[in-house]
mmCIF file of C-alpha atoms in Angstrom:
data_model
loop_
_atom_site.group_PDB
_atom_site.id
_atom_site.type_symbol
_atom_site.label_atom_id
_atom_site.label_comp_id
_atom_site.label_asym_id
_atom_site.label_seq_id
_atom_site.Cartn_x
_atom_site.Cartn_y
_atom_site.Cartn_z
ATOM 1 C CA MET A 1 -15.301 40.217 5.362
ATOM 2 C CA LYS A 2 -17.672 37.553 3.780
ATOM 3 C CA ALA A 3 -14.653 35.336 2.677
ATOM 4 C CA ARG A 4 -13.193 35.556 6.183
ATOM 5 C CA ALA A 5 -16.417 34.685 7.822
ATOM 6 C CA LYS A 6 -16.758 31.699 5.474
ATOM 7 C CA GLN A 7 -13.217 30.542 6.480
ATOM 8 C CA ILE A 8 -14.031 30.903 10.084
ATOM 9 C CA ASP A 9 -17.296 28.933 9.498
ATOM 10 C CA VAL A 10 -15.416 26.035 7.670
ATOM 11 C CA PHE A 11 -12.721 25.934 10.346
ATOM 12 C CA ASN A 12 -15.526 25.688 13.100
ATOM 13 C CA ARG A 13 -17.225 22.943 11.240
ATOM 14 C CA LYS A 14 -13.995 21.011 10.838
ATOM 15 C CA SER A 15 -12.717 21.679 14.517
ATOM 16 C CA THR A 16 -15.952 20.553 16.113
ATOM 17 C CA PRO A 17 -15.763 16.844 15.893
ATOM 18 C CA TYR A 18 -12.197 17.064 17.354
ATOM 19 C CA LEU A 19 -13.439 19.141 20.362
ATOM 20 C CA TYR A 20 -15.897 16.241 21.072
ATOM 21 C CA LEU A 21 -13.084 13.683 20.744
ATOM 22 C CA PHE A 22 -10.468 15.574 22.879
ATOM 23 C CA PRO A 23 -11.744 14.228 26.247
ATOM 24 C CA THR A 24 -11.533 10.758 25.048
ATOM 25 C CA LEU A 25 -8.280 11.276 23.208
ATOM 26 C CA LEU A 26 -6.835 12.898 26.394
ATOM 27 C CA LEU A 27 -7.966 9.898 28.706
ATOM 28 C CA MET A 28 -6.275 7.485 26.027
ATOM 29 C CA LEU A 29 -3.075 9.430 26.051
ATOM 30 C CA THR A 30 -2.949 9.537 30.082
ATOM 31 C CA LEU A 31 -4.050 6.141 30.686
ATOM 32 C CA ILE A 32 -2.618 3.952 27.685
ATOM 33 C CA VAL A 33 -0.041 5.824 25.588
ATOM 34 C CA MET A 34 1.954 7.434 28.429
ATOM 35 C CA PRO A 35 2.204 4.118 30.544
ATOM 36 C CA ILE A 36 3.383 2.301 27.467
ATOM 37 C CA ILE A 37 6.039 4.753 26.778
ATOM 38 C CA MET A 38 7.067 4.761 30.443
ATOM 39 C CA VAL A 39 7.420 0.833 30.375
ATOM 40 C CA ILE A 40 9.493 1.033 27.260
ATOM 41 C CA GLY A 41 11.647 3.441 28.878
ATOM 42 C CA TYR A 42 11.882 1.603 32.067
ATOM 43 C CA SER A 43 13.238 -1.568 30.089
ATOM 44 C CA PHE A 44 16.568 0.429 29.209
ATOM 45 C CA PHE A 45 17.538 1.135 32.774
ATOM 46 C CA ASP A 46 19.243 -1.007 35.416
ATOM 47 C CA ASN A 47 16.214 -0.721 37.792
ATOM 48 C CA VAL A 48 13.515 1.661 38.256
ATOM 49 C CA ILE A 49 11.057 2.714 41.031
ATOM 50 C CA VAL A 50 13.316 1.013 43.758
ATOM 51 C CA ILE A 51 16.316 3.126 42.954
ATOM 52 C CA ASP A 52 16.340 6.989 43.101
ATOM 53 C CA SER A 53 18.829 7.419 40.231
ATOM 54 C CA PRO A 54 18.479 4.376 37.750
ATOM 55 C CA GLU A 55 21.355 4.299 35.101
ATOM 56 C CA PHE A 56 20.868 3.696 31.522
ATOM 57 C CA VAL A 57 22.089 0.263 30.434
ATOM 58 C CA GLY A 58 20.673 -0.107 26.808
ATOM 59 C CA LEU A 59 19.945 -3.562 26.016
ATOM 60 C CA ALA A 60 21.357 -5.247 28.774
ATOM 61 C CA ASN A 61 17.894 -6.101 30.358
ATOM 62 C CA TYR A 62 16.920 -7.864 27.102
ATOM 63 C CA ILE A 63 20.156 -9.690 26.980
ATOM 64 C CA SER A 64 19.722 -10.900 30.496
ATOM 65 C CA LEU A 65 15.979 -11.763 29.741
ATOM 66 C CA PHE A 66 16.878 -13.859 26.902
ATOM 67 C CA GLN A 67 19.523 -15.796 28.953
ATOM 68 C CA ASP A 68 16.933 -16.422 31.602
ATOM 69 C CA SER A 69 15.674 -20.262 31.248
ATOM 70 C CA THR A 70 12.590 -19.471 33.038
ATOM 71 C CA PHE A 71 11.769 -16.876 30.339
ATOM 72 C CA TRP A 72 11.914 -19.535 27.707
ATOM 73 C CA VAL A 73 9.775 -21.814 29.817
ATOM 74 C CA SER A 74 7.123 -19.191 29.922
ATOM 75 C CA ILE A 75 7.354 -18.627 26.301
ATOM 76 C CA ARG A 76 6.864 -22.299 25.612
ATOM 77 C CA ASN A 77 4.079 -22.559 27.856
ATOM 78 C CA THR A 78 2.287 -19.519 26.719
ATOM 79 C CA ALA A 79 2.690 -20.866 23.085
ATOM 80 C CA PHE A 80 1.121 -24.067 24.219
ATOM 81 C CA PHE A 81 -1.644 -22.372 26.328
ATOM 82 C CA VAL A 82 -2.494 -19.782 23.547
ATOM 83 C CA GLY A 83 -2.372 -22.172 20.538
ATOM 84 C CA PHE A 84 -4.660 -24.775 22.118
ATOM 85 C CA SER A 85 -7.106 -22.283 23.765
ATOM 86 C CA VAL A 86 -7.636 -20.483 20.531
ATOM 87 C CA LEU A 87 -8.046 -23.667 18.553
ATOM 88 C CA PHE A 88 -10.561 -25.174 20.843
ATOM 89 C CA HIS A 89 -12.437 -21.823 21.470
ATOM 90 C CA LEU A 90 -12.927 -21.740 17.684
ATOM 91 C CA ILE A 91 -13.993 -25.586 17.368
ATOM 92 C CA LEU A 92 -16.413 -25.547 20.238
ATOM 93 C CA GLY A 93 -17.736 -22.074 19.617
ATOM 94 C CA MET A 94 -18.630 -23.116 16.055
ATOM 95 C CA THR A 95 -20.020 -26.441 16.935
ATOM 96 C CA PHE A 96 -22.319 -24.993 19.797
ATOM 97 C CA ALA A 97 -23.261 -22.125 17.424
ATOM 98 C CA MET A 98 -24.306 -24.315 14.758
ATOM 99 C CA LEU A 99 -26.285 -26.550 17.073
ATOM 100 C CA LEU A 100 -28.130 -23.366 18.586
ATOM 101 C CA ASN A 101 -28.810 -22.172 15.066
ATOM 102 C CA THR A 102 -30.405 -25.417 13.730
ATOM 103 C CA ARG A 103 -34.017 -25.574 12.773
ATOM 104 C CA TYR A 104 -34.552 -28.735 14.635
ATOM 105 C CA LEU A 105 -34.637 -26.981 18.069
ATOM 106 C CA GLY A 106 -37.638 -24.876 19.037
ATOM 107 C CA ASN A 107 -37.416 -21.375 20.543
ATOM 108 C CA LEU A 108 -37.657 -22.731 24.116
ATOM 109 C CA GLY A 109 -35.057 -25.445 23.484
ATOM 110 C CA LYS A 110 -32.610 -22.572 21.984
ATOM 111 C CA ALA A 111 -33.323 -20.493 25.059
ATOM 112 C CA VAL A 112 -32.561 -23.140 27.591
ATOM 113 C CA PHE A 113 -29.205 -24.193 25.744
ATOM 114 C CA ARG A 114 -28.091 -20.801 25.289
ATOM 115 C CA VAL A 115 -28.311 -20.037 28.994
ATOM 116 C CA ILE A 116 -26.572 -23.343 29.653
ATOM 117 C CA TYR A 117 -23.643 -22.905 26.948
ATOM 118 C CA VAL A 118 -23.132 -19.142 27.972
ATOM 119 C CA LEU A 119 -22.651 -19.909 31.758
ATOM 120 C CA PRO A 120 -18.876 -20.288 31.756
ATOM 121 C CA TRP A 121 -18.607 -16.832 30.270
ATOM 122 C CA VAL A 122 -20.765 -15.355 33.032
ATOM 123 C CA PHE A 123 -18.553 -16.330 35.844
ATOM 124 C CA THR A 124 -15.607 -14.153 37.045
ATOM 125 C CA ALA A 125 -12.170 -15.578 37.050
ATOM 126 C CA SER A 126 -12.093 -15.951 40.753
ATOM 127 C CA VAL A 127 -15.288 -18.042 40.656
ATOM 128 C CA ILE A 128 -13.986 -20.299 37.845
ATOM 129 C CA ALA A 129 -10.643 -20.850 39.666
ATOM 130 C CA ILE A 130 -12.314 -21.768 42.823
ATOM 131 C CA LEU A 131 -14.894 -24.148 41.132
ATOM 132 C CA TRP A 132 -12.100 -25.893 39.132
ATOM 133 C CA ARG A 133 -9.681 -26.158 42.070
ATOM 134 C CA LEU A 134 -12.338 -27.938 43.875
ATOM 135 C CA MET A 135 -13.238 -30.190 41.083
ATOM 136 C CA LEU A 136 -9.489 -31.020 40.180
ATOM 137 C CA SER A 137 -8.382 -31.691 43.682
ATOM 138 C CA PRO A 138 -7.429 -35.126 44.497
ATOM 139 C CA SER A 139 -10.601 -35.697 46.247
ATOM 140 C CA GLY A 140 -12.693 -33.816 43.707
ATOM 141 C CA VAL A 141 -15.504 -34.686 41.294
ATOM 142 C CA LEU A 142 -13.290 -35.403 38.371
ATOM 143 C CA ASN A 143 -11.252 -37.992 40.163
ATOM 144 C CA TYR A 144 -14.358 -39.635 41.613
ATOM 145 C CA LEU A 145 -15.794 -39.982 38.191
ATOM 146 C CA LEU A 146 -12.736 -41.315 36.525
ATOM 147 C CA GLU A 147 -12.256 -43.859 39.423
ATOM 148 C CA SER A 148 -16.000 -44.957 39.078
ATOM 149 C CA PHE A 149 -15.563 -45.709 35.568
ATOM 150 C CA GLY A 150 -12.296 -47.466 36.102
ATOM 151 C CA LEU A 151 -10.086 -44.954 33.928
ATOM 152 C CA ILE A 152 -7.583 -44.267 36.787
ATOM 153 C CA ALA A 153 -6.454 -46.492 39.375
ATOM 154 C CA ALA A 154 -5.297 -43.861 41.920
ATOM 155 C CA GLN A 155 -6.232 -40.068 42.551
ATOM 156 C CA VAL A 156 -4.567 -37.683 40.296
ATOM 157 C CA GLU A 157 -3.132 -34.156 41.252
ATOM 158 C CA TRP A 158 -4.244 -32.347 38.244
ATOM 159 C CA LEU A 159 -2.897 -29.069 39.399
ATOM 160 C CA SER A 160 0.067 -30.072 41.428
ATOM 161 C CA ASN A 161 1.568 -32.657 38.963
ATOM 162 C CA ARG A 162 3.913 -31.223 36.401
ATOM 163 C CA GLN A 163 2.837 -33.579 33.812
ATOM 164 C CA PHE A 164 -0.877 -32.588 33.924
ATOM 165 C CA ALA A 165 -0.922 -28.955 35.416
ATOM 166 C CA LEU A 166 -0.332 -27.157 32.108
ATOM 167 C CA MET A 167 -3.073 -29.207 30.137
ATOM 168 C CA SER A 168 -5.560 -28.675 33.138
ATOM 169 C CA VAL A 169 -4.921 -24.844 33.168
ATOM 170 C CA THR A 170 -5.474 -24.890 29.546
ATOM 171 C CA PHE A 171 -8.511 -26.964 29.625
ATOM 172 C CA VAL A 172 -10.064 -24.659 32.358
ATOM 173 C CA ASN A 173 -9.281 -21.638 29.956
ATOM 174 C CA ILE A 174 -10.971 -23.185 27.017
ATOM 175 C CA TRP A 175 -14.096 -24.057 29.292
ATOM 176 C CA ALA A 176 -14.185 -20.246 30.302
ATOM 177 C CA GLY A 177 -13.779 -18.860 26.887
ATOM 178 C CA TYR A 178 -15.624 -20.551 24.224
ATOM 179 C CA PRO A 179 -18.899 -18.804 25.033
ATOM 180 C CA PHE A 180 -17.399 -15.722 23.564
ATOM 181 C CA PHE A 181 -16.772 -17.401 20.015
ATOM 182 C CA MET A 182 -20.371 -19.190 20.278
ATOM 183 C CA ILE A 183 -22.182 -15.948 20.657
ATOM 184 C CA SER A 184 -20.382 -14.029 17.966
ATOM 185 C CA ILE A 185 -20.434 -16.857 15.573
ATOM 186 C CA LEU A 186 -24.152 -17.543 16.218
ATOM 187 C CA ALA A 187 -24.813 -13.816 15.295
ATOM 188 C CA GLY A 188 -22.967 -14.245 12.148
ATOM 189 C CA LEU A 189 -24.776 -17.469 11.284
ATOM 190 C CA GLN A 190 -28.168 -15.904 11.776
ATOM 191 C CA GLY A 191 -26.930 -12.933 9.453
ATOM 192 C CA ILE A 192 -26.366 -15.496 6.581
ATOM 193 C CA SER A 193 -29.342 -15.600 3.986
ATOM 194 C CA SER A 194 -31.108 -18.697 3.854
ATOM 195 C CA ASP A 195 -31.474 -18.141 0.047
ATOM 196 C CA LEU A 196 -27.787 -19.163 -0.233
ATOM 197 C CA TYR A 197 -28.464 -22.615 1.203
ATOM 198 C CA GLU A 198 -31.714 -23.059 -0.614
ATOM 199 C CA ALA A 199 -29.960 -22.244 -4.098
ATOM 200 C CA SER A 200 -27.010 -24.687 -3.284
ATOM 201 C CA ALA A 201 -29.411 -27.385 -2.212
ATOM 202 C CA ILE A 202 -31.054 -27.089 -5.508
ATOM 203 C CA ASP A 203 -27.702 -27.366 -7.191
ATOM 204 C CA GLY A 204 -27.155 -30.602 -5.315
ATOM 205 C CA ALA A 205 -24.696 -29.438 -2.624
ATOM 206 C CA ASN A 206 -24.685 -31.569 0.692
ATOM 207 C CA ALA A 207 -24.347 -30.196 4.043
ATOM 208 C CA VAL A 208 -20.523 -30.555 4.254
ATOM 209 C CA GLN A 209 -20.232 -28.610 0.896
ATOM 210 C CA GLN A 210 -22.489 -25.893 2.268
ATOM 211 C CA PHE A 211 -20.378 -25.611 5.347
ATOM 212 C CA PHE A 212 -17.123 -25.147 3.493
ATOM 213 C CA ARG A 213 -18.597 -23.123 0.462
ATOM 214 C CA ILE A 214 -21.089 -20.965 2.060
ATOM 215 C CA THR A 215 -20.711 -20.787 5.959
ATOM 216 C CA ILE A 216 -17.130 -20.422 6.271
ATOM 217 C CA PRO A 217 -16.582 -17.734 3.545
ATOM 218 C CA GLN A 218 -19.642 -15.708 5.056
ATOM 219 C CA LEU A 219 -18.113 -15.908 8.489
ATOM 220 C CA LYS A 220 -14.441 -15.377 7.514
ATOM 221 C CA PRO A 221 -14.329 -11.746 8.659
ATOM 222 C CA ILE A 222 -15.980 -12.613 12.114
ATOM 223 C CA LEU A 223 -13.620 -15.653 12.411
ATOM 224 C CA ILE A 224 -10.452 -13.584 11.820
ATOM 225 C CA SER A 225 -11.572 -10.957 14.215
ATOM 226 C CA LEU A 226 -12.255 -13.527 16.922
ATOM 227 C CA ILE A 227 -8.923 -15.153 16.570
ATOM 228 C CA MET A 228 -7.021 -12.108 16.684
ATOM 229 C CA LEU A 229 -8.904 -10.740 19.632
ATOM 230 C CA ASP A 230 -8.720 -14.129 21.524
ATOM 231 C CA PHE A 231 -4.907 -14.345 20.759
ATOM 232 C CA VAL A 232 -4.247 -11.122 22.372
ATOM 233 C CA TRP A 233 -6.525 -11.832 25.438
ATOM 234 C CA THR A 234 -5.116 -15.276 25.950
ATOM 235 C CA THR A 235 -1.565 -14.190 25.759
ATOM 236 C CA GLN A 236 -2.297 -11.676 28.489
ATOM 237 C CA GLN A 237 -4.248 -14.119 30.664
ATOM 238 C CA PHE A 238 -3.061 -13.638 34.317
ATOM 239 C CA ALA A 239 -5.849 -13.971 36.783
ATOM 240 C CA LEU A 240 -7.222 -17.522 36.056
ATOM 241 C CA ILE A 241 -3.576 -18.987 35.891
ATOM 242 C CA TRP A 242 -2.445 -17.093 39.047
ATOM 243 C CA MET A 243 -5.408 -18.338 41.068
ATOM 244 C CA LEU A 244 -5.131 -21.799 39.837
ATOM 245 C CA THR A 245 -1.379 -22.619 40.019
ATOM 246 C CA GLY A 246 0.548 -19.346 40.431
ATOM 247 C CA GLY A 247 2.729 -20.539 37.694
ATOM 248 C CA GLY A 248 3.786 -23.777 39.473
ATOM 249 C CA PRO A 249 4.585 -26.492 40.132
ATOM 250 C CA ILE A 250 8.185 -25.715 39.466
ATOM 251 C CA ASN A 251 7.208 -23.343 36.543
ATOM 252 C CA ALA A 252 5.184 -25.985 34.760
ATOM 253 C CA THR A 253 2.454 -23.551 34.143
ATOM 254 C CA GLU A 254 4.639 -20.270 34.081
ATOM 255 C CA MET A 255 3.463 -18.018 31.382
ATOM 256 C CA LEU A 256 4.518 -14.699 30.301
ATOM 257 C CA SER A 257 1.907 -12.807 32.269
ATOM 258 C CA THR A 258 2.783 -14.668 35.592
ATOM 259 C CA PHE A 259 6.636 -14.150 34.862
ATOM 260 C CA ILE A 260 6.346 -10.549 34.570
ATOM 261 C CA TYR A 261 4.162 -10.406 37.711
ATOM 262 C CA LYS A 262 6.983 -12.143 39.681
ATOM 263 C CA GLN A 263 9.667 -10.261 38.214
ATOM 264 C CA GLY A 264 8.064 -7.012 39.184
ATOM 265 C CA PHE A 265 6.120 -7.619 42.471
ATOM 266 C CA THR A 266 7.924 -10.564 44.024
ATOM 267 C CA ARG A 267 11.585 -9.951 43.085
ATOM 268 C CA ASN A 268 11.130 -6.085 42.575
ATOM 269 C CA GLN A 269 12.979 -6.277 39.311
ATOM 270 C CA PHE A 270 10.940 -3.672 37.547
ATOM 271 C CA ALA A 271 13.203 -3.155 34.744
ATOM 272 C CA MET A 272 13.276 -6.892 33.937
ATOM 273 C CA ALA A 273 9.421 -6.945 34.145
ATOM 274 C CA SER A 274 9.258 -3.900 31.764
ATOM 275 C CA ALA A 275 11.465 -5.668 29.311
ATOM 276 C CA SER A 276 9.270 -8.781 29.590
ATOM 277 C CA ALA A 277 6.200 -6.610 29.148
ATOM 278 C CA VAL A 278 7.675 -5.248 26.014
ATOM 279 C CA VAL A 279 8.053 -8.573 24.430
ATOM 280 C CA ILE A 280 4.257 -9.118 25.067
ATOM 281 C CA LEU A 281 3.764 -5.715 23.484
ATOM 282 C CA LEU A 282 5.686 -6.550 20.318
ATOM 283 C CA ILE A 283 3.801 -9.900 20.058
ATOM 284 C CA CYS A 284 0.433 -8.415 20.264
ATOM 285 C CA THR A 285 1.243 -5.443 18.000
ATOM 286 C CA ALA A 286 2.236 -8.022 15.344
ATOM 287 C CA ALA A 287 -0.978 -9.732 15.576
ATOM 288 C CA ALA A 288 -2.754 -6.443 15.485
ATOM 289 C CA ILE A 289 -0.797 -5.340 12.298
ATOM 290 C CA PHE A 290 -1.597 -8.766 10.663
ATOM 291 C CA TYR A 291 -5.179 -8.396 11.537
ATOM 292 C CA VAL A 292 -5.271 -4.783 9.923
ATOM 293 C CA LYS A 293 -3.647 -6.080 6.789
ATOM 294 C CA VAL A 294 -6.091 -9.001 6.463
ATOM 295 C CA GLN A 295 -9.074 -6.485 6.939
ATOM 296 C CA LYS A 296 -7.732 -4.047 4.304
ATOM 297 C CA ALA A 297 -7.093 -7.008 1.787
ATOM 298 C CA ARG A 298 -10.653 -8.102 2.398
ATOM 299 C CA ASP A 299 -12.075 -4.549 1.869
#
């Protein structure tokens, strides 16, 4: 009896944590896992939701997707958008974080500049879109300043010109997203012991050597995490692009996210939209696997 009671006690202690986790696991299964499985399943049928009895077509949707020229345009635009956004988020975030971490700024100065630099991250996507649509309009502030300094001879349609639309949308996303990098890197910089810098200064290291030999290695785990998260978030960016250009003009800013939206909710091609969504899922999953492997190697 004592042995059986002991076994029951051990079972209760081991099962108790799972009972606490069960509501969260159930919620994740219902809201995350099941929808993903359903979308993957939809991608193998001729069309879903709009047809009562959709037929299984195998890889036909993926073949049609890869033969769609607009899809490849969206891939190219997404690669440009994500690549430059992540790169400049990192550069600007690192630059501003180091400026805010310098000893030459007093506490009041740091507080003021932190509020100023973090403002873009406080605004919602709708506010950012409205703000920049006004500034980038032909009669907006940007054209006025450029004309005042003699940098342009005529007003530029920044969001309506195919030559400038993608760069303009990318610039707005960079402006809106760098504070996340800045705050995270600043927290990492404040966690680096000053003894490391003092010891390296005694050994004759200059500021550049300290940056590459101390700052970057110490921040490496944070930087890898930030880059992976930003890559996934930027790949899925929709609201800002949709409210700025809607994927236009003439697919100049068409991204995977806007392409999927148009397939599903404009053309009612939910099977094609599901196949496109699976492509994004695979890309983000590959990034997540890479991140996990890097973290394991570091540990």
